CSV table of C-alpha atoms in Angstrom, one decimal:
chain,number,residue,atom,x,y,z
A,62,MET,CA,5.0,13.2,-17.7
A,63,HIS,CA,7.9,14.6,-15.5
A,64,SER,CA,11.3,13.8,-17.0
A,65,LEU,CA,12.7,12.3,-14.0
A,66,ARG,CA,10.3,9.2,-14.4
A,67,ASP,CA,12.6,8.2,-17.1
A,68,THR,CA,15.6,8.3,-15.0
A,69,GLN,CA,17.8,4.9,-15.2
A,70,THR,CA,19.6,3.2,-12.5
A,71,LYS,CA,22.6,2.2,-14.2
A,72,ILE,CA,25.7,3.7,-12.3
A,73,GLY,CA,28.5,4.4,-14.9
A,74,PRO,CA,31.0,1.9,-16.6
A,75,HIS,CA,32.5,-1.2,-15.7
A,76,GLY,CA,35.4,-0.6,-13.3
A,77,ALA,CA,34.0,2.7,-12.0
A,78,LEU,CA,33.0,3.6,-8.4
A,79,THR,CA,30.0,1.5,-7.7
A,80,MET,CA,26.9,2.5,-5.3
A,81,ARG,CA,26.5,-0.2,-3.2
A,82,ARG,CA,23.7,-1.4,-1.1
A,83,ALA,CA,23.2,-1.2,2.6
A,84,ARG,CA,24.1,-4.7,3.2
A,85,HIS,CA,27.6,-3.8,2.4
A,86,VAL,CA,27.4,-1.1,5.1
A,87,ARG,CA,26.5,-3.8,7.5
A,88,GLU,CA,29.6,-5.9,6.5
A,89,TRP,CA,31.7,-2.9,6.9
A,90,LEU,CA,30.4,-2.2,10.2
A,91,ALA,CA,31.1,-5.8,11.2
A,92,GLU,CA,34.7,-5.3,10.6
A,93,ALA,CA,37.0,-4.8,13.1
A,94,SER,CA,39.5,-2.4,11.6
A,95,GLN,CA,40.8,0.7,13.5
A,96,GLU,CA,42.2,2.5,10.3
A,97,PRO,CA,41.0,6.1,10.6
A,98,VAL,CA,38.2,7.3,8.1
A,99,THR,CA,35.5,9.7,7.6
A,100,VAL,CA,31.7,9.1,7.6
A,101,LEU,CA,29.5,11.2,5.5
A,102,LEU,CA,25.8,10.8,5.7
A,103,LEU,CA,23.9,12.7,3.1
A,104,GLY,CA,20.2,13.0,3.3
A,105,ILE,CA,17.7,14.5,0.8
A,106,LYS,CA,15.8,17.0,3.3
A,107,ASP,CA,12.6,17.4,1.1
A,108,LEU,CA,11.9,14.1,-0.2
A,109,LYS,CA,8.7,13.8,1.4
A,110,GLN,CA,7.3,17.0,-0.1
A,111,ILE,CA,8.5,15.9,-3.6
A,112,ASN,CA,6.6,12.6,-3.1
A,113,ASP,CA,3.6,14.3,-2.0
A,114,ARG,CA,3.5,16.9,-4.9
A,115,LEU,CA,4.8,14.7,-7.6
A,116,GLY,CA,4.4,11.1,-6.7
A,117,ARG,CA,6.7,8.3,-5.4
A,118,ALA,CA,8.0,7.5,-8.9
A,119,VAL,CA,9.5,10.9,-9.4
A,120,GLY,CA,10.8,10.8,-5.9
A,121,ASP,CA,12.6,7.5,-6.5
A,122,ALA,CA,14.0,8.9,-9.7
A,123,ALA,CA,15.4,11.9,-7.8
A,124,ILE,CA,17.2,9.6,-5.5
A,125,ARG,CA,18.6,7.7,-8.3
A,126,ARG,CA,19.9,10.8,-9.8
A,127,VAL,CA,21.0,12.1,-6.4
A,128,GLY,CA,23.2,8.8,-6.2
A,129,GLN,CA,24.7,9.3,-9.7
A,130,GLN,CA,25.7,12.9,-8.9
A,131,ILE,CA,27.2,11.6,-5.6
A,132,ARG,CA,29.2,8.9,-7.4
A,133,ALA,CA,30.5,11.7,-9.9
A,134,PHE,CA,31.6,13.8,-7.0
A,135,ALA,CA,33.3,10.8,-5.3
A,136,GLU,CA,35.2,10.1,-8.4
A,137,GLN,CA,36.4,13.7,-8.7
A,138,GLN,CA,36.8,14.9,-5.3
A,139,LEU,CA,37.2,11.9,-2.4
A,140,SER,CA,39.8,9.7,-3.0
A,141,PRO,CA,40.4,6.9,-1.9
A,142,ILE,CA,36.8,6.0,-1.1
A,143,ARG,CA,36.4,3.0,1.3
A,144,LEU,CA,32.7,2.5,0.7
A,145,MET,CA,29.8,4.4,-1.0
A,146,ALA,CA,26.4,3.0,-0.4
A,147,LYS,CA,22.6,4.0,-0.8
A,148,MET,CA,20.8,3.5,2.4
A,149,PRO,CA,17.3,3.2,3.4
A,150,GLY,CA,14.9,6.1,2.4
A,151,ARG,CA,16.5,9.2,1.2
A,152,GLU,CA,20.1,8.5,2.6
A,153,PHE,CA,23.7,7.9,1.2
A,154,MET,CA,26.8,7.1,3.1
A,155,LEU,CA,30.4,7.7,2.0
A,156,VAL,CA,33.2,6.5,3.9
A,157,VAL,CA,36.5,8.0,3.0
A,158,ASP,CA,40.1,7.0,4.1
A,159,GLY,CA,41.7,9.4,6.8
A,160,ASN,CA,40.1,11.7,9.2
A,161,ALA,CA,42.2,15.0,9.1
A,162,GLY,CA,39.0,17.0,8.6
A,163,GLY,CA,39.8,20.8,8.6
A,164,LYS,CA,39.1,23.2,6.0
A,165,GLN,CA,39.6,20.7,3.2
A,166,LEU,CA,36.9,18.5,4.6
A,167,GLU,CA,34.5,21.7,4.8
A,168,LEU,CA,35.1,22.5,1.4
A,169,ALA,CA,34.4,19.1,-0.1
A,170,ALA,CA,31.3,19.0,2.3
A,171,GLN,CA,30.0,22.3,0.7
A,172,LYS,CA,31.0,20.9,-2.7
A,173,LEU,CA,29.0,17.8,-2.5
A,174,LEU,CA,26.0,19.8,-1.1
A,175,GLU,CA,26.1,22.2,-4.0
A,176,MET,CA,26.2,19.3,-6.5
A,177,VAL,CA,23.0,17.6,-5.1
A,178,SER,CA,20.9,20.7,-4.1
A,179,VAL,CA,19.9,21.9,-7.6
A,180,ASP,CA,16.8,22.1,-9.8
A,181,LEU,CA,16.1,18.9,-11.5
A,182,GLY,CA,12.6,19.8,-12.8
A,183,GLU,CA,11.4,20.9,-16.3
A,184,GLY,CA,8.6,23.1,-17.3
A,185,ASP,CA,5.8,23.6,-14.8
A,186,ALA,CA,7.2,21.3,-12.3
A,187,PRO,CA,10.3,22.4,-11.1
A,188,LEU,CA,11.8,19.7,-8.7
A,189,HIS,CA,14.2,21.1,-6.3
A,190,ILE,CA,16.6,18.6,-4.2
A,191,ASN,CA,17.8,20.0,-0.9
A,192,ALA,CA,20.3,17.9,0.8
A,193,ARG,CA,21.8,18.0,4.4
A,194,LEU,CA,24.9,16.4,5.6
A,195,GLY,CA,26.3,14.6,8.7
A,196,ILE,CA,29.9,14.0,8.9
A,197,ALA,CA,31.9,12.2,11.5
A,198,LEU,CA,35.7,11.6,12.0
A,199,SER,CA,36.7,8.3,13.5
A,200,ARG,CA,38.5,8.3,17.0
A,201,PRO,CA,41.0,5.9,18.3
A,202,THR,CA,39.5,2.8,19.4
A,203,GLU,CA,36.1,3.6,18.4
A,204,SER,CA,33.8,1.0,17.2
A,205,ARG,CA,32.5,1.2,13.5
A,206,PRO,CA,28.7,1.1,14.5
A,207,ASN,CA,29.4,3.8,17.0
A,208,LEU,CA,31.0,5.8,14.1
A,209,ALA,CA,28.2,5.8,11.8
A,210,ALA,CA,25.9,6.4,15.0
A,211,ARG,CA,27.6,9.9,15.4
A,212,ALA,CA,27.3,10.4,11.7
A,213,ALA,CA,23.5,9.8,11.7
A,214,ASP,CA,23.0,12.2,14.8
A,215,ALA,CA,25.1,14.9,12.9
A,216,LEU,CA,22.6,14.4,10.0
A,217,ALA,CA,19.7,14.7,12.3
A,218,LYS,CA,20.8,18.0,13.8
A,219,ALA,CA,21.8,19.2,9.9
A,220,TYR,CA,18.2,18.3,9.0
A,221,GLY,CA,16.8,21.0,11.7
A,222,ARG,CA,19.3,23.7,11.0
A,223,LYS,CA,18.8,26.8,8.9
A,224,GLY,CA,21.6,28.4,6.8
A,225,LYS,CA,24.7,26.1,7.3
A,226,ARG,CA,23.8,22.6,5.7
A,227,TYR,CA,26.0,20.1,7.4
A,228,VAL,CA,27.3,19.4,10.7
A,229,VAL,CA,30.3,17.8,12.0
A,230,ALA,CA,29.8,15.5,14.9
A,231,GLU,CA,31.8,16.7,18.1
A,232,ALA,CA,34.8,14.7,18.9
A,233,GLN,CA,33.8,14.1,22.6
A,234,ALA,CA,30.0,14.5,22.4
A,235,PRO,CA,28.3,12.5,24.9
A,236,PHE,CA,26.3,9.7,23.3
A,237,ASN,CA,23.7,7.1,24.5
A,238,PRO,CA,25.5,3.6,23.3
A,239,ALA,CA,22.0,2.1,23.4
A,240,MET,CA,20.4,4.4,21.2
A,241,GLU,CA,23.3,4.4,18.9
A,242,GLN,CA,23.2,0.5,18.4
A,243,VAL,CA,19.4,0.8,17.7
A,244,ASP,CA,19.7,3.4,15.0
A,245,VAL,CA,22.2,1.6,13.5
A,246,ALA,CA,20.2,-1.6,13.5
A,247,LEU,CA,17.2,0.1,12.4
A,248,ARG,CA,19.1,1.5,9.5
A,249,SER,CA,20.1,-2.0,8.4
A,250,ALA,CA,17.0,-3.7,9.3
A,251,LEU,CA,15.0,-1.3,6.7
A,252,ALA,CA,17.6,-2.0,4.0
A,253,ALA,CA,17.4,-5.7,4.5
A,254,ARG,CA,13.6,-5.7,5.2
A,255,GLU,CA,14.3,-7.5,8.4
A,256,ILE,CA,11.5,-6.1,10.4
A,257,VAL,CA,9.5,-9.0,11.9
A,258,ILE,CA,5.9,-8.8,12.0
A,259,LEU,CA,4.1,-10.1,14.9
A,260,LEU,CA,0.1,-10.6,15.0
A,261,GLN,CA,-2.0,-9.9,18.1
A,262,PRO,CA,-5.3,-11.8,17.9
A,263,GLN,CA,-8.6,-10.0,18.3
A,264,PHE,CA,-11.7,-11.4,19.8
A,265,GLU,CA,-15.4,-10.3,19.9
A,266,VAL,CA,-16.4,-9.9,23.5
A,267,SER,CA,-19.7,-11.2,23.4
A,268,SER,CA,-18.9,-14.6,21.6
A,269,GLY,CA,-15.2,-15.0,22.0
A,270,ARG,CA,-14.9,-15.4,18.3
A,271,LEU,CA,-11.6,-14.3,16.8
A,272,VAL,CA,-12.4,-11.5,14.4
A,273,GLY,CA,-8.7,-10.5,13.1
A,274,ALA,CA,-5.6,-9.3,14.3
A,275,GLU,CA,-3.5,-6.3,15.1
A,276,ALA,CA,0.2,-6.2,13.3
A,277,LEU,CA,2.8,-5.4,15.4
A,278,ALA,CA,6.7,-4.9,14.7
A,279,ARG,CA,9.6,-6.4,16.2
A,280,LEU,CA,13.2,-6.5,15.2
A,281,ASN,CA,15.4,-9.4,16.5
A,282,HIS,CA,19.0,-8.4,16.6
A,283,PRO,CA,21.8,-10.6,17.4
A,284,GLN,CA,23.4,-8.6,19.9
A,285,LEU,CA,20.6,-6.4,21.3
A,286,GLY,CA,18.1,-8.9,21.3
A,287,GLU,CA,14.5,-8.1,20.6
A,288,ILE,CA,13.8,-4.6,19.8
A,289,SER,CA,10.2,-3.4,20.2
A,290,ALA,CA,8.0,-1.3,18.2
A,291,GLY,CA,8.1,1.7,20.5
A,292,ASP,CA,11.9,1.6,20.5
A,293,LEU,CA,11.9,1.2,16.5
A,294,PHE,CA,9.5,4.2,16.1
A,295,ALA,CA,11.6,6.3,18.6
A,296,SER,CA,14.6,5.4,16.4
A,297,ALA,CA,12.8,6.3,13.2
A,298,ASP,CA,11.8,9.7,14.8
A,299,ARG,CA,15.6,10.3,15.6
A,300,CYS,CA,16.8,9.3,12.2
A,301,ASP,CA,14.0,10.8,10.3
A,302,LEU,CA,12.9,7.4,8.9
A,303,ARG,CA,9.4,7.0,10.3
A,304,GLU,CA,7.8,7.0,6.8
A,305,GLU,CA,10.0,4.2,5.9
A,306,LEU,CA,9.7,2.2,8.9
A,307,SER,CA,5.6,2.4,8.8
A,308,HIS,CA,5.4,1.7,5.0
A,309,LEU,CA,7.5,-1.4,5.6
A,310,ILE,CA,5.5,-2.5,8.4
A,311,GLN,CA,2.2,-2.0,6.5
A,312,ASP,CA,3.8,-3.7,3.2
A,313,LYS,CA,4.9,-7.0,5.2
A,314,ALA,CA,1.8,-7.2,7.2
A,315,ILE,CA,-0.8,-6.9,4.6
A,316,ASN,CA,1.2,-9.5,2.3
A,317,ILE,CA,1.1,-11.8,5.2
A,318,ALA,CA,-2.6,-11.4,5.6
A,319,ALA,CA,-3.2,-11.6,1.9
A,320,ALA,CA,-1.7,-15.2,2.2
A,321,TRP,CA,-4.1,-16.4,4.8
A,322,PRO,CA,-6.0,-19.2,3.6
A,323,ALA,CA,-9.7,-19.1,2.4
A,324,ALA,CA,-10.8,-20.4,5.9
A,325,LEU,CA,-9.7,-17.2,7.4
A,326,SER,CA,-11.0,-14.8,4.7
A,327,ASP,CA,-13.5,-13.1,7.2
A,328,LEU,CA,-10.5,-11.9,9.6
A,329,ARG,CA,-9.6,-8.2,9.6
A,330,LEU,CA,-6.2,-6.8,9.7
A,331,ALA,CA,-5.1,-3.6,11.8
A,332,VAL,CA,-2.0,-1.7,11.0
A,333,ASN,CA,-0.8,1.3,12.7
A,334,LEU,CA,-0.4,4.7,10.8
A,335,GLY,CA,0.8,8.1,11.8
A,336,ALA,CA,-1.3,11.1,10.9
A,337,GLU,CA,1.7,12.6,9.2
A,338,GLU,CA,1.7,9.9,6.7
A,339,LEU,CA,-1.9,11.1,5.7
A,340,THR,CA,-0.7,13.0,2.5
A,341,GLU,CA,-2.6,12.9,-0.8
A,342,TYR,CA,-0.1,10.6,-2.0
A,343,TYR,CA,-0.5,7.7,0.7
A,344,GLY,CA,-4.1,6.8,0.1
A,345,ALA,CA,-2.9,5.9,-3.8
A,346,HIS,CA,0.1,4.2,-2.3
A,347,LEU,CA,-2.0,2.3,0.1
A,348,LEU,CA,-4.6,0.9,-2.5
A,349,GLU,CA,-2.0,0.0,-4.7
A,350,LEU,CA,-0.3,-2.0,-2.3
A,351,LEU,CA,-3.6,-3.9,-1.3
A,352,ALA,CA,-4.1,-4.3,-5.0
A,353,GLN,CA,-0.7,-6.0,-5.6
A,354,ALA,CA,-1.1,-8.1,-2.4
A,355,GLY,CA,-4.7,-9.1,-3.1
A,356,PHE,CA,-6.2,-8.0,0.2
A,357,ALA,CA,-9.4,-6.2,0.2
A,358,PRO,CA,-9.6,-2.7,1.6
A,359,GLU,CA,-12.8,-3.8,3.6
A,360,ARG,CA,-10.7,-5.9,5.7
A,361,LEU,CA,-8.3,-3.3,6.7
A,362,THR,CA,-8.3,-1.2,9.9
A,363,LEU,CA,-6.2,1.8,10.2
A,364,GLU,CA,-5.0,2.6,13.7
A,365,LEU,CA,-3.8,6.1,14.6
A,366,THR,CA,-2.8,7.5,18.1
A,367,GLU,CA,-4.4,10.4,19.6
A,368,GLU,CA,-1.6,12.5,19.6
A,369,SER,CA,-0.9,12.4,15.9
A,370,LEU,CA,-4.8,12.9,15.1
A,371,ILE,CA,-5.0,16.3,17.0
A,372,ARG,CA,-2.3,17.9,15.1
A,373,ASP,CA,-4.2,18.9,11.9
A,374,LEU,CA,-7.7,18.0,12.1
A,375,ASP,CA,-9.3,19.4,9.0
A,376,ARG,CA,-6.5,17.6,6.8
A,377,THR,CA,-6.9,14.6,8.8
A,378,ALA,CA,-10.5,14.2,8.3
A,379,ALA,CA,-10.4,14.8,4.7
A,380,GLN,CA,-7.7,12.1,4.3
A,381,LEU,CA,-9.6,9.5,6.4
A,382,GLU,CA,-12.9,10.1,4.6
A,383,LEU,CA,-11.1,9.3,1.3
A,384,LEU,CA,-9.9,6.0,2.9
A,385,ARG,CA,-13.2,5.2,4.5
A,386,ALA,CA,-14.9,5.6,1.0
A,387,LYS,CA,-12.8,2.8,-0.2
A,388,GLY,CA,-14.0,0.6,2.5
A,389,MET,CA,-11.2,0.8,5.1
A,390,ARG,CA,-12.2,1.3,8.9
A,391,ILE,CA,-10.3,3.7,11.3
A,392,ALA,CA,-9.6,3.5,14.9
A,393,VAL,CA,-8.1,5.5,17.4
A,394,ASP,CA,-5.4,3.9,19.2
A,395,ASP,CA,-4.3,3.9,22.9
A,396,PHE,CA,-7.3,6.1,24.0
A,397,GLY,CA,-6.5,7.6,27.3
A,398,THR,CA,-2.9,8.0,27.4
A,399,GLY,CA,-3.0,11.7,27.9
A,400,TYR,CA,-4.0,13.3,24.6
A,401,SER,CA,-7.8,12.8,25.1
A,402,SER,CA,-10.0,15.4,23.1
A,403,LEU,CA,-13.6,15.4,22.4
A,404,ALA,CA,-12.9,17.7,19.4
A,405,TYR,CA,-11.5,15.0,17.2
A,406,LEU,CA,-13.9,12.4,18.4
A,407,LYS,CA,-16.8,14.4,17.1
A,408,SER,CA,-14.9,15.8,14.0
A,409,LEU,CA,-13.2,12.8,12.4
A,410,PRO,CA,-14.9,9.6,10.8
A,411,LEU,CA,-14.0,7.0,13.4
A,412,ASP,CA,-15.2,3.4,13.6
A,413,TYR,CA,-13.2,2.1,16.8
A,414,LEU,CA,-12.2,3.5,19.8
A,415,LYS,CA,-9.2,1.3,21.5
A,416,ILE,CA,-9.0,1.7,25.1
A,417,ASP,CA,-5.1,1.8,26.0
A,418,LYS,CA,-4.1,-1.3,28.0
A,419,GLY,CA,-2.8,0.8,31.0
A,420,MET,CA,-6.5,1.5,31.4
A,421,THR,CA,-8.0,-1.9,31.0
A,422,PRO,CA,-7.4,-2.9,34.5
A,423,ASP,CA,-9.4,0.1,35.7
A,424,ILE,CA,-12.6,-1.7,34.9
A,425,VAL,CA,-12.0,-3.8,38.1
A,426,GLY,CA,-10.2,-0.9,40.0
A,427,THR,CA,-11.7,1.5,42.3
A,428,GLY,CA,-15.1,3.0,41.9
A,429,LYS,CA,-14.0,6.1,40.2
A,430,ASP,CA,-11.8,4.1,37.9
A,431,ARG,CA,-15.0,2.0,36.7
A,432,ILE,CA,-17.0,5.2,36.5
A,433,ILE,CA,-14.4,6.7,34.2
A,434,MET,CA,-14.2,3.6,32.0
A,435,ARG,CA,-17.9,3.2,32.0
A,436,ALA,CA,-18.3,7.0,30.7
A,437,ILE,CA,-15.5,6.1,28.0
A,438,ILE,CA,-17.6,3.3,26.7
A,439,ALA,CA,-20.8,5.0,26.8
A,440,MET,CA,-19.5,8.0,24.9
A,441,ALA,CA,-17.9,6.1,22.1
A,442,LYS,CA,-21.3,4.0,21.7
A,443,ALA,CA,-23.1,7.4,21.7
A,444,LEU,CA,-20.8,8.7,18.7
A,445,GLY,CA,-21.5,5.3,16.9
A,446,MET,CA,-18.0,3.7,17.7
A,447,ALA,CA,-17.3,0.1,18.6
A,448,ILE,CA,-15.1,-0.5,21.5
A,449,ILE,CA,-11.7,-2.3,21.5
A,450,ALA,CA,-10.0,-3.1,24.7
A,451,GLU,CA,-6.3,-3.6,24.7
A,452,GLY,CA,-4.1,-5.7,27.3
A,453,VAL,CA,-7.0,-7.7,28.7
A,454,GLU,CA,-5.1,-10.3,30.8
A,455,LYS,CA,-7.8,-11.2,33.5
A,456,ALA,CA,-11.2,-13.1,33.2
A,457,GLU,CA,-12.8,-10.6,35.7
A,458,GLU,CA,-11.7,-7.8,33.4
A,459,LEU,CA,-13.3,-9.5,30.4
A,460,GLU,CA,-16.5,-10.0,32.2
A,461,MET,CA,-16.8,-6.4,33.4
A,462,LEU,CA,-15.7,-5.2,29.9
A,463,LYS,CA,-18.8,-7.3,28.5
A,464,ALA,CA,-21.2,-6.0,31.1
A,465,GLU,CA,-20.2,-2.5,30.3
A,466,GLY,CA,-20.9,-3.2,26.4
A,467,CYS,CA,-17.2,-3.4,25.2
A,468,ASP,CA,-17.2,-4.9,21.8
A,469,TYR,CA,-13.8,-6.5,21.2
A,470,PHE,CA,-10.6,-7.3,22.9
A,471,GLN,CA,-7.2,-8.3,22.7
A,472,GLY,CA,-4.5,-9.7,25.4
A,473,PHE,CA,-2.8,-12.3,27.1
A,474,LEU,CA,-5.9,-13.6,28.5
A,475,ARG,CA,-6.7,-15.4,25.0
A,476,SER,CA,-3.0,-15.1,23.1
A,477,PRO,CA,0.2,-13.3,23.2
A,478,PRO,CA,1.4,-11.6,20.0
A,479,LEU,CA,2.0,-14.5,17.5
A,480,ALA,CA,4.4,-15.1,14.5
A,481,PRO,CA,2.4,-15.2,11.0
A,482,ALA,CA,2.6,-19.2,10.8
A,483,GLU,CA,1.6,-19.3,14.7
A,484,PHE,CA,-1.2,-17.2,14.2
A,485,GLU,CA,-2.6,-19.0,11.3
A,486,ARG,CA,-2.7,-22.2,13.1
A,487,PHE,CA,-4.2,-20.5,16.2
A,488,ALA,CA,-7.0,-19.2,13.9
A,489,LEU,CA,-7.4,-22.2,12.0
A,490,ARG,CA,-8.2,-24.0,15.3
A,491,ALA,CA,-10.2,-21.0,16.9
A,492,ASN,CA,-12.5,-21.2,13.5
């Protein structure tokens, strides 16, 4: 067993600098102080590869070791420290008094990166930690969330850079305030597990019977209001936190469904999955999550978008076969949004094809619209897939989908997305 599995989480003696949790970052961001500070946001660039090759336990232990190294560095090099915190996923934040910048800051950045970019493995399984650093110096009258967002933007640039492994945010760089706020909100929400799960009921077309629900993600923010799943995942892509966001949504949704009463034990749950998550590690992670929650794999559907499916057909097919062998079902989500390809439809082990909500009204549109919809349904049927129509809002749409052989539907015609407790009441009445 790899030696890092035994790394302890204890951070130094009483009175030493303490590695705080991300909730302390939220508290710091909420304060209205104008004192000059520098924010350093450090991320582990290759954590996903470590998890894939050696397992999540090794990756978690590597994160703890990096936290210890950062703490030791901070005690020696960066005093006084205003805040030192573990952020969601693979990131750490240091807030340092003063914002002088210059050569001293660059030397400190290089030193910090050298300390955590070392081989931590042993024997036949060397483990190399490769870090990147985003740095932002506060500006007069700048809000703390804006400062943190600039550091995050600098880190995102550092992830994609070769050679120099840190980026200092430009003092006058143009930023989208809305994006900055969402990025900060996402980081805080991941740390506090504040992502909200809604359940979109799904029905059988022929009978109207409730058959399951798709898990949707939202974030209710006190200043920004409701942040949609699309905006959350766009932010996750900017911050390189897609895997962390996706795993949290799946974890919460599966545990919600596992708590459904026995009367709802025949309902399925659908969760979204990016093909980039389909690593050798993911299957074991998902099966462990299902086992801990007590939710049968046979009741789970994994929905993947067309765009993600076509990136690596061979690897995707192999991983999906493994998941299907455990009883899970696979759906193509948002079919018809611009990436449609017969190649993956015939190459991948698929059970459902979901017609994008933007196409559903076409079933009652022009003659050409109906011909295209009819062809899509017929093609999927010929390939052995069931059809799920999204965004059904009108009775005439449902009637025509039924006439064309559509199997399942979801949409406001029967129900909007519901909070878990509302869905449970709705499902019990429907049954």
